[in-house]
Amino acid sequence: MKKIKSLNLKIFLYLSIFSILILIFLWMLQILLLNNYYEYYKTKELNSTLNLIKNNYNKENFASILEEVAYNTDFCVEITSENGNIYSNIQNSKGCFDTNNNQKVFEEKLEFMESNKNSFKLKIVNPRFNNLTLLYGVKLNSNDYLFVNTSLEPIDTTINVLKNQFLIVSFIVIILATIVAYFISKSLSTPISKLTKSAKALSNRNFNVNFNVESDILEIKELGQSLDYAKNEIQKTDEIRRDLLSNVSHDLKTPLTMIKAYAEMERDLEVSKEKHENNMNIMIEEVDRLTILVNDILSLSKLESNMEKLNIEQIDLTGLINTILNRFRIFSYTKNYEFIFNYNKPLYIDADKQKLEQVIYNLVGNAINYTGSDHKIFINILENKKNIQVEIKDTGKGIKKEELDKVWDKYYKSEKKYKRNTIGTGIGLSIVKNIFELHHFKYGINSKENEGSTFWFIIPKEKKEQKK
């Protein structure tokens, strides 16, 4: 199993290893490979000097060129003919090798001059200074030859100085890298550690945690803001879950209790036929109430999980509203409710008929539950060239401004105590909201306290035209 390390330790280790690798690379480049690079550089410079002298041989400024070479470089230049030496700047220094005083090198030079070769190259240790020397020779013409030599080991002392200096620098760099790595790792890991600690507390349902950490790193700041947003959403969901369980259990308990009571009455008591029919009707009504609740919960679950698909068709909005209002006429006869619909001509739209019917049914039912003592409900249709706006208005107490966005939540009440609606299950507006969003309809609420509430939604006409 892979060993898990803390973020602080991993960042510290990575930065430290990176610093050490940089030092190793510099060590190899500046110390171990310095001799090889120096030899390559001197060989290249030597070839360039040979070509310069060869190309200017016997020209008027040749003497000044030789003086310039002798002044600017540490090369030892010798021009020799078969009859003897013509020019030499060989000095008694570590940088030059008097090839004429070394029998082996002298013989090598004679052999080259007697051959038909145009160039000559030799690496040899200068016995006087015990240093490696590079000797180049080229044929200038049929009688004259150019020899240039230079030491390949003039930097031993420099390398020793560099090594000692590099050891000191490496020690200082490692200390500085360790300190920098420590502070960088702390600056990165501290806010993340705080976020992790808060996330653990949140997993234990502690919603008092705060994810807004102090950090100048954009990604960590955004992570904290995202976690804070997630915490608020989880808290809302948790509250809705508790309310949902409380209210659904109440909705289930009441009809079940009534069904059981009337069933026991039928079993244990002898009742008249009229009483028997009344008991059966009550039990059927309560079963219907349970069926509506279960169906609403299933519908909401499907809508929220995006399992529902729209079946778009052309429907008469006016006819659909009238059909729904006819279902509520019983409230007009029994409780003096008045339904005022201000539109009486056909109005065709493109929508899912079954779901739009559910929307209007729930909104009218909600208006019945919360309208004022005059028991009036208004259904308005406003039409222009682009849109059709449907409004369902009650005359009740209205909704506080700060609570308008919350009415779409499942079982939301302005007062937390449960109160049974005249009709509906308490999750109707959540279903309405999801159906609107599935259709991409704009929707909202206009409400003032003690002046009633107006639920509205907008159907764009362009959709119908595109469909055609």
PDB file of N, CA and C in Angstrom, residues 251 254-256 258-259 262 277-293 330 420:
ATOM      1  N   ASP A 251     -48.442  13.858   7.017  1.00  0.00           N
ATOM      2  CA  ASP A 251     -49.443  13.612   5.962  1.00  0.00           C
ATOM      3  C   ASP A 251     -49.805  12.136   5.881  1.00  0.00           C
ATOM      4  N   THR A 254     -51.888  11.006   9.530  1.00  0.00           N
ATOM      5  CA  THR A 254     -53.286  11.425   9.725  1.00  0.00           C
ATOM      6  C   THR A 254     -54.276  10.572   8.927  1.00  0.00           C
ATOM      7  N   PRO A 255     -54.098  10.421   7.597  1.00  0.00           N
ATOM      8  CA  PRO A 255     -55.074   9.576   6.879  1.00  0.00           C
ATOM      9  C   PRO A 255     -55.017   8.111   7.298  1.00  0.00           C
ATOM     10  N   LEU A 256     -53.820   7.617   7.613  1.00  0.00           N
ATOM     11  CA  LEU A 256     -53.729   6.219   8.064  1.00  0.00           C
ATOM     12  C   LEU A 256     -54.477   6.020   9.378  1.00  0.00           C
ATOM     13  N   MET A 258     -57.000   7.766  10.445  1.00  0.00           N
ATOM     14  CA  MET A 258     -58.442   7.850  10.156  1.00  0.00           C
ATOM     15  C   MET A 258     -58.940   6.570   9.488  1.00  0.00           C
ATOM     16  N   ILE A 259     -58.168   6.046   8.548  1.00  0.00           N
ATOM     17  CA  ILE A 259     -58.569   4.800   7.867  1.00  0.00           C
ATOM     18  C   ILE A 259     -58.678   3.669   8.886  1.00  0.00           C
ATOM     19  N   TYR A 262     -61.834   4.192  11.216  1.00  0.00           N
ATOM     20  CA  TYR A 262     -63.108   3.869  10.560  1.00  0.00           C
ATOM     21  C   TYR A 262     -63.184   2.384  10.223  1.00  0.00           C
ATOM     22  N   GLU A 277     -71.909   3.615   4.534  1.00  0.00           N
ATOM     23  CA  GLU A 277     -71.488   4.287   3.294  1.00  0.00           C
ATOM     24  C   GLU A 277     -70.640   5.519   3.600  1.00  0.00           C
ATOM     25  N   ASN A 278     -71.020   6.247   4.656  1.00  0.00           N
ATOM     26  CA  ASN A 278     -70.250   7.447   5.040  1.00  0.00           C
ATOM     27  C   ASN A 278     -68.833   7.068   5.468  1.00  0.00           C
ATOM     28  N   ASN A 279     -68.743   5.983   6.252  1.00  0.00           N
ATOM     29  CA  ASN A 279     -67.410   5.526   6.695  1.00  0.00           C
ATOM     30  C   ASN A 279     -66.553   5.111   5.506  1.00  0.00           C
ATOM     31  N   MET A 280     -67.168   4.387   4.568  1.00  0.00           N
ATOM     32  CA  MET A 280     -66.427   3.939   3.391  1.00  0.00           C
ATOM     33  C   MET A 280     -65.946   5.130   2.555  1.00  0.00           C
ATOM     34  N   ASN A 281     -66.825   6.122   2.418  1.00  0.00           N
ATOM     35  CA  ASN A 281     -66.443   7.311   1.634  1.00  0.00           C
ATOM     36  C   ASN A 281     -65.267   8.044   2.279  1.00  0.00           C
ATOM     37  N   ILE A 282     -65.299   8.147   3.612  1.00  0.00           N
ATOM     38  CA  ILE A 282     -64.187   8.817   4.311  1.00  0.00           C
ATOM     39  C   ILE A 282     -62.877   8.052   4.092  1.00  0.00           C
ATOM     40  N   MET A 283     -62.940   6.730   4.195  1.00  0.00           N
ATOM     41  CA  MET A 283     -61.728   5.924   3.996  1.00  0.00           C
ATOM     42  C   MET A 283     -61.218   6.052   2.562  1.00  0.00           C
ATOM     43  N   ILE A 284     -62.142   6.077   1.606  1.00  0.00           N
ATOM     44  CA  ILE A 284     -61.737   6.247   0.199  1.00  0.00           C
ATOM     45  C   ILE A 284     -61.070   7.602  -0.014  1.00  0.00           C
ATOM     46  N   GLU A 285     -61.659   8.660   0.597  1.00  0.00           N
ATOM     47  CA  GLU A 285     -61.073  10.006   0.474  1.00  0.00           C
ATOM     48  C   GLU A 285     -59.653  10.047   1.046  1.00  0.00           C
ATOM     49  N   GLU A 286     -59.473   9.388   2.190  1.00  0.00           N
ATOM     50  CA  GLU A 286     -58.141   9.381   2.805  1.00  0.00           C
ATOM     51  C   GLU A 286     -57.152   8.570   1.969  1.00  0.00           C
ATOM     52  N   VAL A 287     -57.612   7.475   1.370  1.00  0.00           N
ATOM     53  CA  VAL A 287     -56.744   6.697   0.477  1.00  0.00           C
ATOM     54  C   VAL A 287     -56.369   7.542  -0.743  1.00  0.00           C
ATOM     55  N   ASP A 288     -57.353   8.298  -1.262  1.00  0.00           N
ATOM     56  CA  ASP A 288     -57.075   9.193  -2.392  1.00  0.00           C
ATOM     57  C   ASP A 288     -56.034  10.242  -2.009  1.00  0.00           C
ATOM     58  N   ARG A 289     -56.146  10.769  -0.764  1.00  0.00           N
ATOM     59  CA  ARG A 289     -55.185  11.761  -0.297  1.00  0.00           C
ATOM     60  C   ARG A 289     -53.772  11.143  -0.254  1.00  0.00           C
ATOM     61  N   LEU A 290     -53.694   9.903   0.237  1.00  0.00           N
ATOM     62  CA  LEU A 290     -52.405   9.211   0.273  1.00  0.00           C
ATOM     63  C   LEU A 290     -51.854   8.986  -1.133  1.00  0.00           C
ATOM     64  N   THR A 291     -52.748   8.628  -2.045  1.00  0.00           N
ATOM     65  CA  THR A 291     -52.333   8.387  -3.436  1.00  0.00           C
ATOM     66  C   THR A 291     -51.763   9.658  -4.052  1.00  0.00           C
ATOM     67  N   ILE A 292     -52.457  10.798  -3.803  1.00  0.00           N
ATOM     68  CA  ILE A 292     -51.971  12.082  -4.331  1.00  0.00           C
ATOM     69  C   ILE A 292     -50.596  12.399  -3.769  1.00  0.00           C
ATOM     70  N   LEU A 293     -50.418  12.180  -2.457  1.00  0.00           N
ATOM     71  CA  LEU A 293     -49.117  12.462  -1.828  1.00  0.00           C
ATOM     72  C   LEU A 293     -48.009  11.611  -2.437  1.00  0.00           C
ATOM     73  N   ILE A 330     -66.552  22.724  -7.118  1.00  0.00           N
ATOM     74  CA  ILE A 330     -67.126  22.233  -5.867  1.00  0.00           C
ATOM     75  C   ILE A 330     -66.886  23.212  -4.723  1.00  0.00           C
ATOM     76  N   ARG A 420     -52.195  21.921   7.877  1.00  0.00           N
ATOM     77  CA  ARG A 420     -52.728  21.176   6.732  1.00  0.00           C
ATOM     78  C   ARG A 420     -53.384  22.123   5.748  1.00  0.00           C
TER      79      ARG A 420
END
